[in-house]
Coordinates of C-alpha atoms in Angstrom, one line a residue:
X29 CA 7.2 12.0 6.9
X30 CA 5.8 8.9 8.4
X31 CA 2.7 7.1 7.0
X32 CA -0.5 8.6 8.4
X33 CA -2.9 6.3 10.1
X34 CA -5.9 5.2 8.0
X35 CA -8.9 3.5 9.6
X36 CA -10.4 0.4 7.8
X37 CA -12.6 1.4 4.8
X38 CA -16.0 -0.5 4.8
X39 CA -18.3 -1.3 2.0
X40 CA -21.2 -3.8 1.7
X41 CA -19.0 -6.9 1.2
X42 CA -15.5 -5.7 1.6
X43 CA -13.3 -4.1 4.2
X44 CA -10.0 -2.3 3.2
X45 CA -7.3 -2.2 5.8
X46 CA -3.7 -1.1 5.4
X47 CA -1.1 -3.7 4.5
X48 CA 0.6 -4.9 7.6
X49 CA 3.9 -7.0 7.9
X50 CA 2.0 -10.2 8.6
X51 CA 0.3 -9.8 5.1
X52 CA 3.7 -10.0 3.2
X53 CA 3.7 -13.7 2.4
X54 CA 0.1 -13.7 1.3
X55 CA 0.4 -10.6 -0.9
X56 CA 3.6 -12.0 -2.4
X57 CA 1.9 -15.2 -3.2
X58 CA -0.9 -13.3 -4.8
X59 CA 1.3 -11.0 -6.9
X60 CA 3.6 -13.8 -8.1
X61 CA 0.6 -15.9 -9.7
X62 CA 1.2 -16.0 -13.5
X63 CA -2.3 -14.9 -14.3
X64 CA -1.9 -11.8 -12.1
X65 CA 1.6 -10.6 -12.7
X66 CA 1.2 -10.6 -16.4
X67 CA -1.0 -7.5 -16.0
X68 CA 1.7 -5.6 -14.1
X69 CA 4.1 -3.4 -15.9
X70 CA 6.9 -5.0 -13.9
X71 CA 5.8 -8.5 -14.3
X72 CA 8.9 -10.4 -13.1
X73 CA 8.5 -12.8 -10.3
X74 CA 9.4 -10.9 -6.9
X75 CA 11.5 -12.7 -4.4
X76 CA 10.6 -12.5 -0.7
X77 CA 13.8 -10.4 -0.1
X78 CA 12.6 -7.8 -2.7
X79 CA 9.2 -7.7 -1.2
X80 CA 10.5 -7.2 2.2
X81 CA 12.8 -4.4 1.0
X82 CA 10.0 -2.7 -0.8
X83 CA 7.9 -3.0 2.4
X84 CA 10.5 -1.4 4.7
X85 CA 10.6 1.7 2.4
X86 CA 6.8 1.6 2.0
X87 CA 6.1 2.0 5.7
X88 CA 7.7 5.4 5.9
X89 CA 6.0 6.8 2.8
X90 CA 3.0 9.1 3.3
X91 CA 2.1 9.1 -0.4
X92 CA 1.6 5.4 -0.8
X93 CA -1.2 3.3 0.7
X94 CA -1.7 -0.4 -0.1
X95 CA -4.9 -1.8 1.3
X96 CA -5.7 -5.6 1.9
X97 CA -9.2 -6.3 0.5
X98 CA -11.1 -8.5 2.9
X99 CA -14.3 -10.0 1.9
X100 CA -16.7 -9.9 4.8
X101 CA -20.0 -11.6 3.8
X102 CA -19.5 -15.0 2.4
X103 CA -15.8 -15.8 2.5
X104 CA -14.6 -14.0 5.5
X105 CA -11.0 -13.7 4.5
X106 CA -8.4 -11.5 2.8
X107 CA -8.9 -11.9 -1.0
X108 CA -6.8 -9.2 -2.7
X109 CA -5.2 -5.7 -2.6
X110 CA -5.6 -2.3 -4.0
X111 CA -3.5 0.9 -3.7
X112 CA -3.5 4.7 -4.1
X113 CA -0.1 6.0 -4.4
X114 CA 2.0 8.9 -5.7
X115 CA -0.3 11.0 -3.8
X116 CA 0.4 14.7 -4.3
X117 CA -1.3 16.2 -1.2
X118 CA -0.8 19.8 -2.4
X119 CA -2.4 19.3 -5.8
X120 CA -4.9 16.7 -4.6
X121 CA -4.0 14.2 -7.2
X122 CA -3.1 10.4 -6.9
X123 CA -2.4 7.3 -8.9
X124 CA -4.8 4.2 -8.4
X125 CA -3.5 0.6 -9.1
X126 CA -2.0 -2.6 -7.8
X127 CA -5.5 -4.0 -7.9
X128 CA -5.7 -7.7 -7.7
X129 CA -7.9 -10.5 -6.5
X130 CA -5.6 -13.2 -5.4
X131 CA -8.0 -15.8 -4.1
X132 CA -9.6 -17.9 -6.9
X133 CA -12.9 -18.3 -4.9
X134 CA -13.3 -14.5 -4.8
X135 CA -12.8 -13.8 -8.6
X136 CA -15.9 -12.8 -10.6
X137 CA -17.9 -11.6 -7.7
X138 CA -17.7 -7.9 -8.3
X139 CA -15.3 -7.4 -5.3
X140 CA -12.7 -5.6 -7.2
X141 CA -15.2 -3.0 -8.3
X142 CA -16.5 -2.6 -4.8
X143 CA -13.1 -2.2 -3.4
X144 CA -12.4 0.5 -6.0
X145 CA -15.5 2.4 -5.2
X146 CA -14.8 2.3 -1.5
X147 CA -11.2 3.5 -1.8
X148 CA -12.0 6.2 -4.4
X149 CA -14.9 7.5 -2.2
X150 CA -12.5 7.8 0.8
X151 CA -9.8 9.5 -1.3
X152 CA -12.4 12.0 -2.5
X153 CA -14.3 12.8 0.6
X154 CA -11.6 12.5 3.3
X155 CA -8.3 13.2 1.6
X156 CA -9.8 15.6 -0.9
X157 CA -8.3 13.9 -4.0
X158 CA -9.9 15.5 -7.0
X159 CA -8.0 13.6 -9.8
X160 CA -6.9 10.0 -10.0
X161 CA -5.1 8.4 -12.8
X162 CA -4.0 4.9 -13.8
X163 CA -2.3 3.0 -16.4
X164 CA -3.6 -0.4 -17.6
X165 CA -2.7 -2.7 -20.3
X166 CA -5.2 -1.9 -23.2
X167 CA -6.0 -5.6 -23.6
X168 CA -7.0 -6.0 -20.0
X169 CA -10.7 -5.8 -20.7
X170 CA -11.8 -6.9 -17.3
X171 CA -9.8 -4.1 -15.5
X172 CA -10.8 -1.5 -18.0
X173 CA -14.5 -2.4 -17.4
X174 CA -14.1 -1.9 -13.6
X175 CA -12.3 1.3 -14.1
X176 CA -14.9 2.7 -16.5
X177 CA -17.8 1.6 -14.2
X178 CA -16.1 3.6 -11.3
X179 CA -15.7 6.9 -13.1
X180 CA -12.4 6.6 -15.1
X181 CA -12.3 7.7 -18.8
X182 CA -9.7 6.8 -21.3
X183 CA -7.3 9.7 -22.1
X184 CA -4.6 8.2 -24.4
X185 CA -2.8 5.1 -25.5
X186 CA 0.9 5.0 -24.6
X187 CA 2.3 1.9 -26.4
X188 CA 0.6 -1.1 -24.8
X189 CA -0.9 1.0 -22.0
X190 CA -4.0 3.0 -21.7
X191 CA -4.0 6.1 -19.6
X192 CA -7.2 6.6 -17.7
X193 CA -8.4 9.6 -15.5
X194 CA -11.1 10.1 -13.0
X195 CA -11.9 13.7 -12.0
X196 CA -14.4 14.7 -9.3

């Protein structure tokens, strides 16, 4: 099934829009920064060819949505990304992740939390998602604080990862 159309999602300071082909070089550069990729389970550097191959498959998946986060008030530019994926449309569940702020001047401004709020609100009210889960490294205190503030609760530790769930 082809990916459904999703309009831009707008918050006070952020706008989320679906990832486009023209974003690939930017998102790859963000993802490959050492201080970012260390928090991904698959933390190896990604080549442009690998990123392109992933994107070709991604465009056809209706259970995987990557959003570019654009800051709209002060910076006026793309600053990161966030995703909702492994969506089970029948069971109304999804996985949240791939959250990153790739622009240094956008870090520490609360934009990741706002983007999380905006995406989860859309998932709940428009798509009917009733349960969202994620895995995060248990020592990633900054991410865990964002997730806790947006309604996720810790369920269990799985090795170095903490499994968190948000139910509505």
